[in-house]
Amino acid sequence: MRSKMSISLTLVFFAFLGCRTLVRCAYQDDPFYYDKFPDGFLWSTATSSYQIEGGWNSSEKGENIWDRFTHTCCHIEDNSTGDVACDSYNKIQDDVQLLKSLGVSHYRFSISWSRIMADGTNATIKSGGIDYYNRLINALKKANIEPMVTLYHWDLPQALQDIGGWENELLVGYFNEYARTCFKRFGDRVKLWLTFNEPFVVVWVGLGFGAHAPGISDRPGEAPYKAAHTIIKSHAEAWHTYDNEFRSTQKGRISITLDSDWKGPKDPNSADDKAASERAMQFKLGWFANPIFKNGDYPDVMKELIANKSAEEGRSTSRLPEFTESEKLRIKGTFDFFGLNHYTTQLITTQYRSDKKPNYGSDMDAKESQDPSWQRAGSSWLYVVPWGLRALLNWIKDNYGNPELYITENGVSDRNASLQDDHRVEFYRNYINNVLKAIKKDGCNVKGYTAWSLMDNFEWAAGYTEKFGLHYVDFSDPARPRKAKKSAEFYKQLIKDNGFNAPTSASAPTVGPRHRASSVLFMVVTLLVKFLM
Ligand SMILES: *[C@@H]1O[C@H](CO)[C@@H](O)[C@H](O)[C@H]1NC(C)=O
Ligand SMILES: *[C@@H]1O[C@H](CO)[C@@H](O)[C@H](O)[C@H]1NC(C)=O
Ligand SMILES: *[C@@H]1O[C@H](CO)[C@@H](O)[C@H](O)[C@H]1NC(C)=O
Ligand SMILES: *[C@@H]1O[C@H](CO)[C@@H](O)[C@H](O)[C@H]1NC(C)=O
Ligand SMILES: *[C@@H]1O[C@H](CO)[C@@H](O)[C@H](O)[C@H]1NC(C)=O
């Protein structure tokens, strides 16, 4: 028995030779998996208000920080603005038609705060803005599409930025009032809410290095932490408002959407790289997820590292603010599910930096790089690494008790106008297949998937140069016509099949030699092990 056992183990060892670790091998070289998603799996696609609506000054809408940012030279790559964007403010029926054609069960969009409260407070509620969202929600319900609504997708009313924006804790109260207004006005029909979209990007890109509105970059070691603190409290208060005042009658669910890359160890056999990878994950996802999904507080490694650096800088307190004990209790557990946006992966090693200026980016003592073999996309930061999503889903499962999870964004950009977007078809096919593996093979509790985006739109600092759409939009035509790309047809079929049908032999997809070799080896080993045991 023992010798049989050791023979089997040796065989298994040799089967995995050539892969750098079991885990990496399992994810990276695991062959394509044909199966269905569980019944009731939610299929969705997404947009956000500033990126598609236009109508920037219609119906008494107030100015927001993206209006201000794009109207001030020269923050946007192509000097464009979201003044008109996809003109969705005037094209509800067109958008709903695209969604119907895709066959999605859900549509994730966001509400523009300054469209319904011009200066961000309930003193300036605008009926024109409320009407717009009522018409959109009603059109979706009529088409049998459930709305999933984000309250804050980056377009803060300018009047609130003028009093300090997210660095000012008064915003906790203003956000709560705004959220309450939305629950009151729309909650009879909206059953899925997200408070914030990607707070990491809000505080780091907007208030750390300033490539996004409001373009603040003078205190990258302080402003992001301070703003994140306000956002986490704002999320918690809005969750409690829903829980206390609306849940029993409206029976919906509410959470937050966090963005995370997979930050894996560069060398999976190096203990130091593994520690660096874990640090980087805690600084990125744990920053927001640890308080909300775990224990009401920031990750220990963040608290310790930033406190140490702050002391070295001669400060009497840490640059990372502290929650009081009662705040921790108020924040912990303020979720009904985990909302996740994911696009890409990096490889992490340790790097100690001694930037003159304290900086979130260097606080984590980590450096990221990419594997040269990874395919690139239209955005400089986006490398196509499908197995990274599966690794991330497993990390979330292991760190936060396998919460019910909705993927609220996933997609890929290009800079070409072709409707033949084969690279996007491949992206979706492979990323979604890794979601399926995470569910079926690893037991991750994923309940839904959202493709970003329904259509090409205003891609923030990249303007209209980077396109993420399932549908092409002609921005030179005042009518903003939409056209389905090949990826829209692919997504439609995938939704219809609720997964991947096994190929008939005639249409078997080509498998790379490495995949084929490892699957054959795997089969041989499995047979041998079975035979020997
Ligand atoms: C709205 O903005 C456009 C420019 O995008 C301008 O031409 C128009 O006059 C503005 N309308 C109002 C009501 O301010
Ligand atoms: C944007 O505007 C600035 C200032 O007018 C100009 O220098 C720059 O070339 C413009 N960029 C593009 C892509 O048009
Ligand atoms: C408006 O908001 C304030 C808090 O900012 C709140 O005290 C007040 O009750 C709200 N008024 C209405 C009519 O909802
Ligand atoms: C922080 O400083 C303390 C005291 O010098 C040290 O023991 C600890 O290892 C440091 N923590 C980190 C994460 O570097
Ligand atoms: C479009 O861009 C993508 C990503 O940058 C690239 O992979 C693809 O080959 C391009 N397609 C065409 C038709 O140019």
Coordinates of C-alpha atoms and ligand atoms in Angstrom, one line a residue:
M1 CA 0.0 0.0 0.0
R2 CA 2.7 2.5 1.0
S3 CA 4.7 1.8 -2.1
K4 CA 1.6 2.2 -4.3
M5 CA 0.9 5.4 -2.5
S6 CA 4.4 6.8 -3.1
I7 CA 4.3 5.7 -6.7
S8 CA 1.1 7.6 -7.2
L9 CA 2.4 10.7 -5.4
T10 CA 5.5 10.6 -7.6
L11 CA 3.4 10.4 -10.7
V12 CA 1.3 13.3 -9.5
F13 CA 4.5 15.2 -8.9
F14 CA 5.8 14.5 -12.4
A15 CA 2.4 15.4 -13.9
F16 CA 2.7 18.9 -12.4
L17 CA 6.4 19.3 -13.3
G18 CA 6.7 22.3 -15.6
C19 CA 4.1 24.2 -13.6
R20 CA 5.5 26.4 -10.9
T21 CA 3.0 25.5 -8.2
L22 CA 0.1 23.2 -7.9
V23 CA -2.3 26.1 -7.5
R24 CA -1.0 28.1 -10.4
C25 CA -0.9 25.0 -12.5
A26 CA -4.4 24.0 -11.6
Y27 CA -5.7 27.5 -12.5
Q28 CA -3.5 28.3 -15.4
D29 CA -3.4 25.0 -17.3
D30 CA -6.8 23.7 -16.3
P31 CA -8.5 22.9 -19.7
F32 CA -11.7 24.6 -20.8
Y33 CA -14.7 23.4 -18.8
Y34 CA -18.0 22.5 -20.4
D35 CA -21.0 22.8 -18.2
K36 CA -24.0 24.9 -17.3
F37 CA -24.3 27.6 -14.7
P38 CA -26.6 26.9 -11.7
D39 CA -30.3 27.6 -12.4
G40 CA -31.3 31.2 -11.6
F41 CA -27.8 32.5 -12.3
L42 CA -28.1 36.2 -13.0
W43 CA -26.8 37.6 -16.3
S44 CA -26.3 41.3 -16.6
T45 CA -24.5 44.1 -18.3
A46 CA -23.6 47.5 -16.9
T47 CA -23.1 51.2 -17.5
S48 CA -22.7 54.3 -15.3
S49 CA -24.5 57.7 -15.4
Y50 CA -21.6 60.0 -16.4
Q51 CA -20.3 57.6 -19.0
I52 CA -23.5 57.3 -21.0
E53 CA -26.2 59.8 -20.1
G54 CA -25.1 63.2 -21.5
G55 CA -27.8 65.7 -20.8
W56 CA -25.3 67.3 -18.5
N57 CA -27.3 70.5 -18.0
S58 CA -30.8 69.2 -18.7
S59 CA -33.8 69.4 -16.3
E60 CA -32.0 71.6 -13.8
K61 CA -29.3 69.0 -13.2
G62 CA -26.5 70.4 -11.0
E63 CA -22.9 70.4 -12.0
N64 CA -20.8 67.4 -10.8
I65 CA -17.1 66.9 -10.4
W66 CA -16.8 65.2 -13.8
D67 CA -18.6 68.1 -15.5
R68 CA -16.0 70.4 -13.9
F69 CA -13.1 68.1 -14.6
T70 CA -13.8 67.6 -18.3
H71 CA -14.6 71.3 -18.8
T72 CA -11.2 72.2 -17.6
C73 CA -8.3 71.6 -19.9
C74 CA -6.5 69.1 -20.3
H75 CA -7.4 66.1 -18.2
I76 CA -8.9 63.9 -20.9
E77 CA -6.8 62.2 -23.5
D78 CA -8.9 63.3 -26.5
N79 CA -10.1 66.6 -24.9
S80 CA -13.7 65.1 -24.9
T81 CA -16.4 65.4 -22.3
G82 CA -19.5 63.5 -21.2
D83 CA -21.8 66.4 -22.1
V84 CA -23.6 64.2 -24.7
A85 CA -21.8 60.8 -24.3
C86 CA -24.2 58.1 -25.6
D87 CA -27.1 60.5 -25.1
S88 CA -28.8 57.8 -23.0
Y89 CA -30.7 60.7 -21.3
N90 CA -32.8 60.8 -24.5
K91 CA -32.5 57.2 -25.6
I92 CA -34.1 55.0 -22.9
Q93 CA -36.0 53.0 -25.4
D94 CA -32.9 52.3 -27.6
D95 CA -30.9 51.1 -24.6
V96 CA -33.7 48.9 -23.3
Q97 CA -34.0 47.4 -26.8
L98 CA -30.3 46.4 -26.7
L99 CA -30.8 44.8 -23.3
K100 CA -33.8 42.9 -24.5
S101 CA -31.9 41.6 -27.5
L102 CA -29.1 40.4 -25.3
G103 CA -31.5 38.5 -23.1
V104 CA -30.0 39.7 -19.8
S105 CA -32.0 39.2 -16.6
H106 CA -30.5 42.3 -15.0
Y107 CA -29.2 45.7 -16.0
R108 CA -26.7 47.6 -13.7
F109 CA -26.8 51.4 -14.1
S110 CA -26.1 54.3 -11.7
I111 CA -28.0 57.4 -10.6
S112 CA -26.4 60.8 -11.1
W113 CA -26.6 62.4 -7.7
S114 CA -26.6 65.9 -9.0
R115 CA -29.4 65.1 -11.5
I116 CA -31.8 64.4 -8.7
M117 CA -30.3 66.7 -6.0
A118 CA -28.6 69.6 -7.9
D119 CA -26.3 70.6 -5.0
G120 CA -26.3 67.2 -3.4
T121 CA -28.8 68.1 -0.6
N122 CA -32.5 67.6 -0.2
A123 CA -33.0 71.3 -0.6
T124 CA -32.6 71.0 -4.3
I125 CA -34.5 67.8 -5.3
K126 CA -35.2 68.0 -9.1
S127 CA -38.4 66.3 -10.4
G128 CA -37.0 66.2 -13.9
G129 CA -34.1 64.0 -12.7
I130 CA -36.4 61.7 -10.7
D131 CA -38.7 61.4 -13.8
Y132 CA -35.8 60.2 -15.9
Y133 CA -34.9 57.4 -13.6
N134 CA -38.6 56.5 -13.1
R135 CA -39.0 56.2 -16.9
L136 CA -35.8 54.1 -17.2
I137 CA -36.8 51.7 -14.3
N138 CA -40.4 51.4 -15.7
A139 CA -39.1 50.6 -19.2
L140 CA -36.8 47.9 -17.7
K141 CA -39.6 46.3 -15.6
K142 CA -41.8 46.3 -18.6
A143 CA -39.1 44.4 -20.5
N144 CA -38.8 41.9 -17.6
I145 CA -35.3 43.2 -16.8
E146 CA -34.4 43.8 -13.1
P147 CA -32.6 47.0 -12.3
M148 CA -29.4 46.8 -10.2
V149 CA -28.7 50.4 -9.2
T150 CA -25.5 52.0 -8.1
L151 CA -25.9 55.1 -6.0
Y152 CA -22.4 56.5 -6.4
H153 CA -20.4 55.9 -9.6
W154 CA -18.0 58.7 -9.2
D155 CA -20.0 61.8 -10.2
L156 CA -20.1 63.8 -6.9
P157 CA -22.2 67.0 -6.9
Q158 CA -19.6 69.8 -7.4
A159 CA -21.2 71.7 -4.4
L160 CA -20.1 68.9 -2.1
Q161 CA -16.6 68.9 -3.5
D162 CA -16.5 72.6 -2.8
I163 CA -16.8 71.8 0.9
G164 CA -14.0 69.2 0.8
G165 CA -15.6 66.2 -0.9
W166 CA -15.0 62.8 0.6
E167 CA -12.3 64.2 2.9
N168 CA -15.1 65.9 4.7
E169 CA -17.0 63.7 7.1
L170 CA -20.2 65.7 6.6
L171 CA -20.6 63.8 3.4
V172 CA -21.7 60.7 5.5
G173 CA -24.9 62.6 6.3
Y174 CA -25.5 64.0 2.8
F175 CA -24.9 60.6 1.2
N176 CA -27.3 59.0 3.7
E177 CA -30.0 61.6 2.8
Y178 CA -29.4 61.0 -0.9
A179 CA -29.6 57.2 -0.5
R180 CA -32.8 57.5 1.6
T181 CA -34.3 59.7 -1.2
C182 CA -33.5 57.0 -3.8
F183 CA -34.9 54.2 -1.6
K184 CA -38.1 56.2 -1.1
R185 CA -38.5 57.1 -4.8
F186 CA -37.3 54.0 -6.6
G187 CA -37.2 51.2 -4.0
D188 CA -40.7 49.9 -4.7
R189 CA -39.3 48.6 -8.0
V190 CA -35.5 48.4 -7.4
K191 CA -34.5 45.3 -5.4
L192 CA -30.8 45.3 -5.8
W193 CA -28.7 48.3 -4.6
L194 CA -25.0 49.1 -4.6
T195 CA -23.9 52.1 -2.5
F196 CA -20.5 52.8 -4.0
N197 CA -18.7 51.6 -7.2
E198 CA -15.0 51.0 -6.8
P199 CA -14.2 53.2 -3.8
F200 CA -10.5 52.3 -4.4
V201 CA -10.5 54.1 -7.7
V202 CA -12.5 57.1 -6.2
V203 CA -9.9 57.7 -3.6
W204 CA -6.6 56.6 -5.3
V205 CA -7.1 57.8 -8.9
G206 CA -9.2 60.8 -7.9
L207 CA -7.5 62.0 -4.7
G208 CA -4.1 60.2 -4.8
F209 CA -2.6 60.9 -8.2
G210 CA -5.4 63.0 -9.6
A211 CA -6.0 61.4 -13.0
H212 CA -9.7 61.4 -12.3
A213 CA -12.0 64.1 -10.9
P214 CA -11.6 66.0 -8.7
G215 CA -7.9 65.8 -9.8
I216 CA -6.2 66.0 -6.3
S217 CA -2.6 64.8 -6.1
D218 CA -0.8 66.9 -3.5
R219 CA -1.3 64.5 -0.5
P220 CA -1.1 60.9 -1.8
G221 CA -0.2 59.5 1.6
E222 CA -3.2 61.1 3.4
A223 CA -6.1 62.2 1.2
P224 CA -6.9 58.7 -0.1
Y225 CA -7.0 57.2 3.5
K226 CA -9.1 60.0 4.8
A227 CA -11.6 59.9 1.9
A228 CA -11.8 56.1 2.1
H229 CA -12.7 56.4 5.8
T230 CA -15.7 58.7 5.0
I231 CA -16.8 56.4 2.2
I232 CA -16.8 53.3 4.4
K233 CA -18.8 55.1 7.0
S234 CA -21.2 56.5 4.3
H235 CA -21.7 53.0 3.0
A236 CA -22.5 51.6 6.4
E237 CA -25.0 54.4 7.3
A238 CA -26.8 53.9 4.0
W239 CA -26.9 50.1 4.5
H240 CA -28.4 50.7 8.0
T241 CA -30.9 53.2 6.6
Y242 CA -32.1 50.6 4.1
D243 CA -32.1 47.9 6.8
N244 CA -34.0 49.9 9.3
E245 CA -36.5 51.9 7.2
F246 CA -37.0 50.0 3.9
R247 CA -36.0 46.4 4.0
S248 CA -39.2 45.1 5.7
T249 CA -41.5 46.7 3.1
Q250 CA -39.3 46.7 0.0
K251 CA -37.6 43.4 0.5
G252 CA -34.5 44.3 -1.6
R253 CA -30.8 43.8 -0.9
I254 CA -28.0 46.2 -0.7
S255 CA -24.2 46.1 -0.7
I256 CA -21.1 47.7 -2.1
T257 CA -19.0 47.0 -5.3
L258 CA -15.3 46.7 -4.8
D259 CA -12.7 46.4 -7.5
S260 CA -9.8 44.1 -7.3
D261 CA -7.1 42.8 -9.5
W262 CA -5.6 39.4 -8.7
K263 CA -2.2 40.2 -7.2
G264 CA -0.4 36.9 -7.2
P265 CA 3.2 36.1 -6.0
K266 CA 5.7 36.6 -8.8
D267 CA 7.5 33.4 -7.8
P268 CA 4.9 31.2 -6.1
N269 CA 7.7 29.2 -4.4
S270 CA 9.1 32.3 -2.7
A271 CA 7.8 32.9 0.8
D272 CA 8.7 36.6 0.4
D273 CA 6.7 37.0 -2.8
K274 CA 3.8 35.3 -1.2
A275 CA 3.9 37.7 1.7
A276 CA 4.2 40.6 -0.7
S277 CA 1.2 39.3 -2.7
E278 CA -0.9 39.0 0.5
R279 CA 0.1 42.6 1.5
A280 CA -0.8 43.9 -1.9
M281 CA -4.2 42.2 -1.7
Q282 CA -4.9 43.5 1.7
F283 CA -4.0 47.1 0.7
K284 CA -6.2 46.9 -2.4
L285 CA -9.2 44.8 -1.6
G286 CA -8.8 44.4 2.2
W287 CA -8.8 48.2 2.7
F288 CA -12.5 48.2 2.0
A289 CA -13.5 44.6 2.4
N290 CA -11.9 43.9 5.8
P291 CA -14.0 46.5 7.6
I292 CA -17.3 45.6 5.8
F293 CA -17.0 41.9 5.2
K294 CA -14.8 40.8 8.1
N295 CA -14.3 42.7 11.4
G296 CA -15.2 46.4 11.1
D297 CA -11.6 47.5 10.8
Y298 CA -8.7 47.9 8.4
P299 CA -6.4 44.9 7.8
D300 CA -3.7 44.5 10.5
V301 CA -0.9 44.7 8.0
M302 CA -2.2 48.1 6.7
K303 CA -2.5 49.4 10.2
E304 CA 0.9 48.3 11.2
L305 CA 2.8 49.3 8.1
I306 CA 1.3 52.8 7.9
A307 CA 1.6 53.4 11.6
N308 CA 5.3 52.5 11.4
K309 CA 5.9 54.7 8.5
S310 CA 4.0 57.6 10.0
A311 CA 6.2 57.3 13.1
E312 CA 9.3 57.3 11.0
E313 CA 8.0 60.5 9.4
G314 CA 7.9 62.1 12.8
R315 CA 4.1 62.1 13.1
S316 CA 2.3 61.6 16.4
T317 CA -0.6 59.7 14.7
S318 CA -0.9 57.3 11.8
R319 CA -1.8 58.6 8.4
L320 CA -4.4 55.8 8.4
P321 CA -7.4 57.1 10.4
E322 CA -8.8 54.8 13.2
F323 CA -12.4 53.7 13.6
T324 CA -13.8 53.9 17.1
E325 CA -15.1 50.7 18.7
S326 CA -18.7 51.8 18.1
E327 CA -17.9 52.6 14.5
K328 CA -16.4 49.2 14.0
L329 CA -19.6 47.6 15.2
R330 CA -21.6 49.8 13.0
I331 CA -19.6 48.9 9.9
K332 CA -19.0 45.2 10.3
G333 CA -21.5 43.1 8.4
T334 CA -23.1 45.9 6.4
F335 CA -23.6 43.7 3.3
D336 CA -26.2 41.5 1.8
F337 CA -23.8 40.1 -0.8
F338 CA -20.3 40.8 -2.2
G339 CA -20.1 43.0 -5.3
L340 CA -16.9 42.5 -7.3
N341 CA -15.5 44.3 -10.4
H342 CA -12.5 42.6 -11.9
Y343 CA -10.4 43.1 -15.0
T344 CA -6.7 42.1 -14.7
T345 CA -3.8 40.5 -12.8
Q346 CA -0.3 41.5 -11.6
L347 CA 2.6 39.6 -10.2
I348 CA 4.0 40.9 -6.9
T349 CA 7.4 41.1 -5.3
T350 CA 8.6 43.0 -2.2
Q351 CA 10.1 46.5 -2.8
Y352 CA 11.0 49.0 -0.1
R353 CA 10.6 52.5 -1.4
S354 CA 11.7 55.6 0.4
D355 CA 9.6 58.1 -1.5
K356 CA 10.2 61.6 -0.2
K357 CA 6.4 62.1 0.0
P358 CA 4.3 59.6 1.9
N359 CA 2.3 57.7 -0.6
Y360 CA -0.4 55.0 -0.5
G361 CA 1.4 53.4 -3.5
S362 CA 4.6 52.9 -1.6
D363 CA 3.1 52.2 1.8
M364 CA 2.6 48.5 0.9
D365 CA 6.2 47.8 0.1
A366 CA 5.3 45.9 -3.0
K367 CA 6.1 46.1 -6.7
E368 CA 4.0 44.8 -9.5
S369 CA 4.9 43.4 -12.9
Q370 CA 3.3 41.4 -15.7
D371 CA 4.2 38.2 -17.4
P372 CA 5.5 39.1 -20.9
S373 CA 3.3 36.4 -22.4
W374 CA 0.1 38.1 -21.3
Q375 CA -2.0 39.6 -24.1
R376 CA -2.7 43.3 -23.8
A377 CA -5.8 45.3 -24.4
G378 CA -6.7 48.9 -25.3
S379 CA -6.1 50.2 -21.8
S380 CA -2.4 50.3 -20.7
W381 CA -3.2 48.7 -17.3
L382 CA -5.3 45.8 -18.8
Y383 CA -3.6 42.5 -19.4
V384 CA -5.8 39.5 -20.3
V385 CA -5.3 36.8 -17.6
P386 CA -8.5 34.8 -17.3
W387 CA -7.3 32.4 -14.5
G388 CA -6.6 35.4 -12.3
L389 CA -10.4 35.8 -11.8
R390 CA -10.6 32.3 -10.5
A391 CA -7.7 32.9 -8.1
L392 CA -9.3 36.1 -6.9
L393 CA -12.7 34.4 -6.3
N394 CA -11.0 31.7 -4.2
W395 CA -9.1 34.4 -2.2
I396 CA -12.4 36.1 -1.4
K397 CA -14.0 32.8 -0.5
D398 CA -11.1 32.0 1.9
N399 CA -10.9 35.5 3.4
Y400 CA -14.5 36.5 3.9
G401 CA -16.3 33.2 4.5
N402 CA -17.5 32.5 1.0
P403 CA -20.1 35.3 0.8
E404 CA -22.8 35.2 -1.9
L405 CA -21.1 37.2 -4.7
Y406 CA -22.1 39.0 -7.8
I407 CA -19.5 39.9 -10.4
T408 CA -20.7 43.5 -11.2
E409 CA -18.2 44.3 -13.9
N410 CA -15.8 42.4 -16.1
G411 CA -14.7 43.3 -19.6
V412 CA -12.0 44.3 -22.0
S413 CA -11.1 47.4 -24.0
D414 CA -9.7 48.1 -27.4
R415 CA -9.0 51.2 -29.5
N416 CA -10.5 50.0 -32.7
A417 CA -14.0 50.5 -34.2
S418 CA -14.4 47.0 -35.6
L419 CA -17.6 45.1 -35.0
Q420 CA -15.5 41.9 -35.4
D421 CA -14.2 42.0 -31.9
D422 CA -12.9 38.4 -31.7
H423 CA -10.5 39.3 -29.0
R424 CA -13.4 40.4 -26.8
V425 CA -15.3 37.1 -27.6
E426 CA -12.2 35.2 -26.4
F427 CA -11.9 37.4 -23.3
Y428 CA -15.5 36.7 -22.2
R429 CA -15.4 33.1 -23.1
N430 CA -12.2 32.5 -21.0
Y431 CA -13.0 34.7 -18.1
I432 CA -16.6 33.4 -17.8
N433 CA -15.3 29.9 -18.0
N434 CA -13.1 30.6 -15.0
V435 CA -16.2 31.8 -13.1
L436 CA -17.8 28.5 -14.0
K437 CA -14.8 26.6 -12.7
A438 CA -14.8 28.7 -9.5
I439 CA -18.4 27.7 -8.9
K440 CA -18.3 24.1 -9.9
K441 CA -14.8 23.0 -9.0
D442 CA -14.0 25.2 -6.1
G443 CA -17.4 25.9 -4.5
C444 CA -17.3 29.7 -4.8
N445 CA -20.7 31.2 -4.1
V446 CA -21.0 33.2 -7.3
K447 CA -24.6 34.1 -8.1
G448 CA -24.3 36.4 -11.1
Y449 CA -22.1 37.9 -13.8
T450 CA -22.1 41.4 -15.4
A451 CA -20.4 42.3 -18.6
W452 CA -18.8 45.8 -18.8
S453 CA -20.2 47.4 -20.8
L454 CA -23.5 47.5 -22.6
M455 CA -21.9 49.9 -25.2
D456 CA -18.9 52.0 -25.9
N457 CA -18.9 55.1 -23.7
F458 CA -16.9 57.9 -22.1
E459 CA -14.0 56.0 -20.6
W460 CA -13.0 58.7 -18.0
A461 CA -9.5 60.1 -18.5
A462 CA -9.2 58.1 -21.8
G463 CA -12.3 59.9 -23.2
Y464 CA -13.7 57.9 -26.2
T465 CA -10.3 56.4 -27.2
E466 CA -10.8 53.2 -25.2
K467 CA -13.9 51.1 -26.0
F468 CA -15.4 48.4 -23.7
G469 CA -18.7 48.0 -25.4
L470 CA -20.7 44.9 -26.5
H471 CA -22.2 47.5 -28.8
Y472 CA -20.5 50.1 -30.9
V473 CA -21.6 53.7 -30.7
D474 CA -20.9 56.2 -33.5
F475 CA -20.0 59.3 -31.5
S476 CA -19.6 61.4 -34.6
D477 CA -23.3 61.0 -35.4
P478 CA -25.6 63.3 -33.4
A479 CA -28.1 60.4 -33.3
R480 CA -25.5 58.2 -31.5
P481 CA -26.6 55.0 -33.3
R482 CA -25.7 51.7 -31.6
K483 CA -24.6 48.5 -33.4
A484 CA -24.1 45.0 -32.0
K485 CA -20.5 43.7 -32.1
K486 CA -19.7 40.0 -32.5
S487 CA -19.2 39.9 -28.7
A488 CA -22.9 40.9 -28.2
E489 CA -23.9 37.9 -30.3
F490 CA -21.6 35.7 -28.3
Y491 CA -22.9 36.9 -24.9
K492 CA -26.5 36.5 -26.1
Q493 CA -25.9 32.8 -27.0
L494 CA -24.0 32.2 -23.7
I495 CA -26.9 33.6 -21.7
K496 CA -29.4 31.5 -23.8
D497 CA -27.3 28.3 -23.1
N498 CA -26.7 29.4 -19.5
G499 CA -23.1 28.1 -19.9
F500 CA -21.0 26.3 -22.4
N501 CA -22.3 23.4 -24.4
A502 CA -19.8 20.6 -25.0
P503 CA -18.6 20.9 -28.5
T504 CA -19.6 18.5 -31.2
S505 CA -16.5 16.8 -32.6
A506 CA -16.8 18.9 -35.8
S507 CA -16.7 22.2 -34.0
A508 CA -14.2 21.2 -31.2
P509 CA -12.2 24.3 -30.3
T510 CA -8.5 24.1 -30.8
V511 CA -6.6 23.6 -27.6
G512 CA -3.0 24.8 -27.2
P513 CA -0.3 22.1 -27.1
R514 CA 0.5 22.8 -23.5
H515 CA -3.2 22.3 -22.5
R516 CA -3.4 19.1 -24.6
A517 CA -0.2 17.7 -23.1
S518 CA -1.3 18.5 -19.6
S519 CA -4.8 17.0 -20.0
V520 CA -3.4 13.8 -21.5
L521 CA -0.9 13.6 -18.7
F522 CA -3.6 14.3 -16.2
M523 CA -5.8 11.5 -17.6
V524 CA -2.9 9.0 -17.6
V525 CA -2.0 9.9 -14.0
T526 CA -5.7 9.6 -12.9
L527 CA -6.0 6.2 -14.5
L528 CA -2.8 5.0 -13.0
V529 CA -3.7 6.2 -9.5
K530 CA -7.1 4.6 -9.8
F531 CA -5.5 1.3 -10.9
L532 CA -2.9 1.3 -8.2
M533 CA -5.0 2.2 -5.2
Ligands
LIG1 C1 -26.1 73.2 -21.9 O1 -24.8 73.0 -22.4 C2 -24.7 73.2 -23.8 C3 -23.2 72.9 -24.1 O2 -23.0 71.5 -23.9 C4 -25.0 74.7 -24.1 O3 -24.9 74.9 -25.5 C5 -26.4 75.0 -23.6 O4 -26.7 76.4 -23.8 C6 -26.6 74.6 -22.1 N1 -28.0 74.8 -21.7 C7 -28.3 75.4 -20.6 C8 -29.8 75.3 -20.3 O5 -27.5 75.9 -19.9
LIG2 C1 -6.2 69.1 -26.2 O1 -6.2 70.5 -26.1 C2 -4.9 71.0 -25.8 C3 -5.0 72.5 -25.5 O2 -5.8 73.1 -26.4 C4 -4.0 70.7 -27.0 O3 -2.7 71.2 -26.8 C5 -3.9 69.2 -27.3 O4 -3.2 69.0 -28.5 C6 -5.3 68.7 -27.5 N1 -5.3 67.2 -27.6 C7 -6.0 66.6 -28.5 C8 -5.8 65.1 -28.6 O5 -6.7 67.1 -29.3
LIG3 C1 -33.2 66.8 4.6 O1 -31.9 66.3 5.1 C2 -31.7 66.6 6.5 C3 -30.3 66.1 6.8 O2 -29.4 66.5 5.9 C4 -32.8 66.0 7.4 O3 -32.6 66.4 8.7 C5 -34.2 66.4 6.9 O4 -35.1 65.7 7.6 C6 -34.3 66.1 5.4 N1 -35.6 66.7 5.0 C7 -36.5 66.0 4.2 C8 -37.7 66.7 3.8 O5 -36.3 64.8 3.9
LIG4 C1 6.5 48.0 12.9 O1 7.4 48.4 13.9 C2 7.5 47.5 15.0 C3 8.4 48.1 16.0 O2 9.6 48.7 15.4 C4 8.1 46.2 14.4 O3 8.2 45.2 15.5 C5 7.1 45.6 13.4 O4 7.7 44.5 12.8 C6 6.9 46.7 12.3 N1 5.8 46.2 11.5 C7 5.9 46.1 10.2 C8 4.7 45.5 9.5 O5 6.8 46.4 9.6
LIG5 C1 -8.5 45.5 -31.7 O1 -7.8 45.7 -30.5 C2 -7.5 44.5 -29.8 C3 -7.0 44.9 -28.4 O2 -6.1 46.0 -28.4 C4 -6.6 43.6 -30.6 O3 -6.3 42.4 -29.9 C5 -7.4 43.3 -31.9 O4 -6.6 42.5 -32.7 C6 -7.8 44.5 -32.6 N1 -8.7 44.1 -33.7 C7 -8.7 44.7 -34.9 C8 -9.6 44.2 -35.9 O5 -7.9 45.6 -35.2

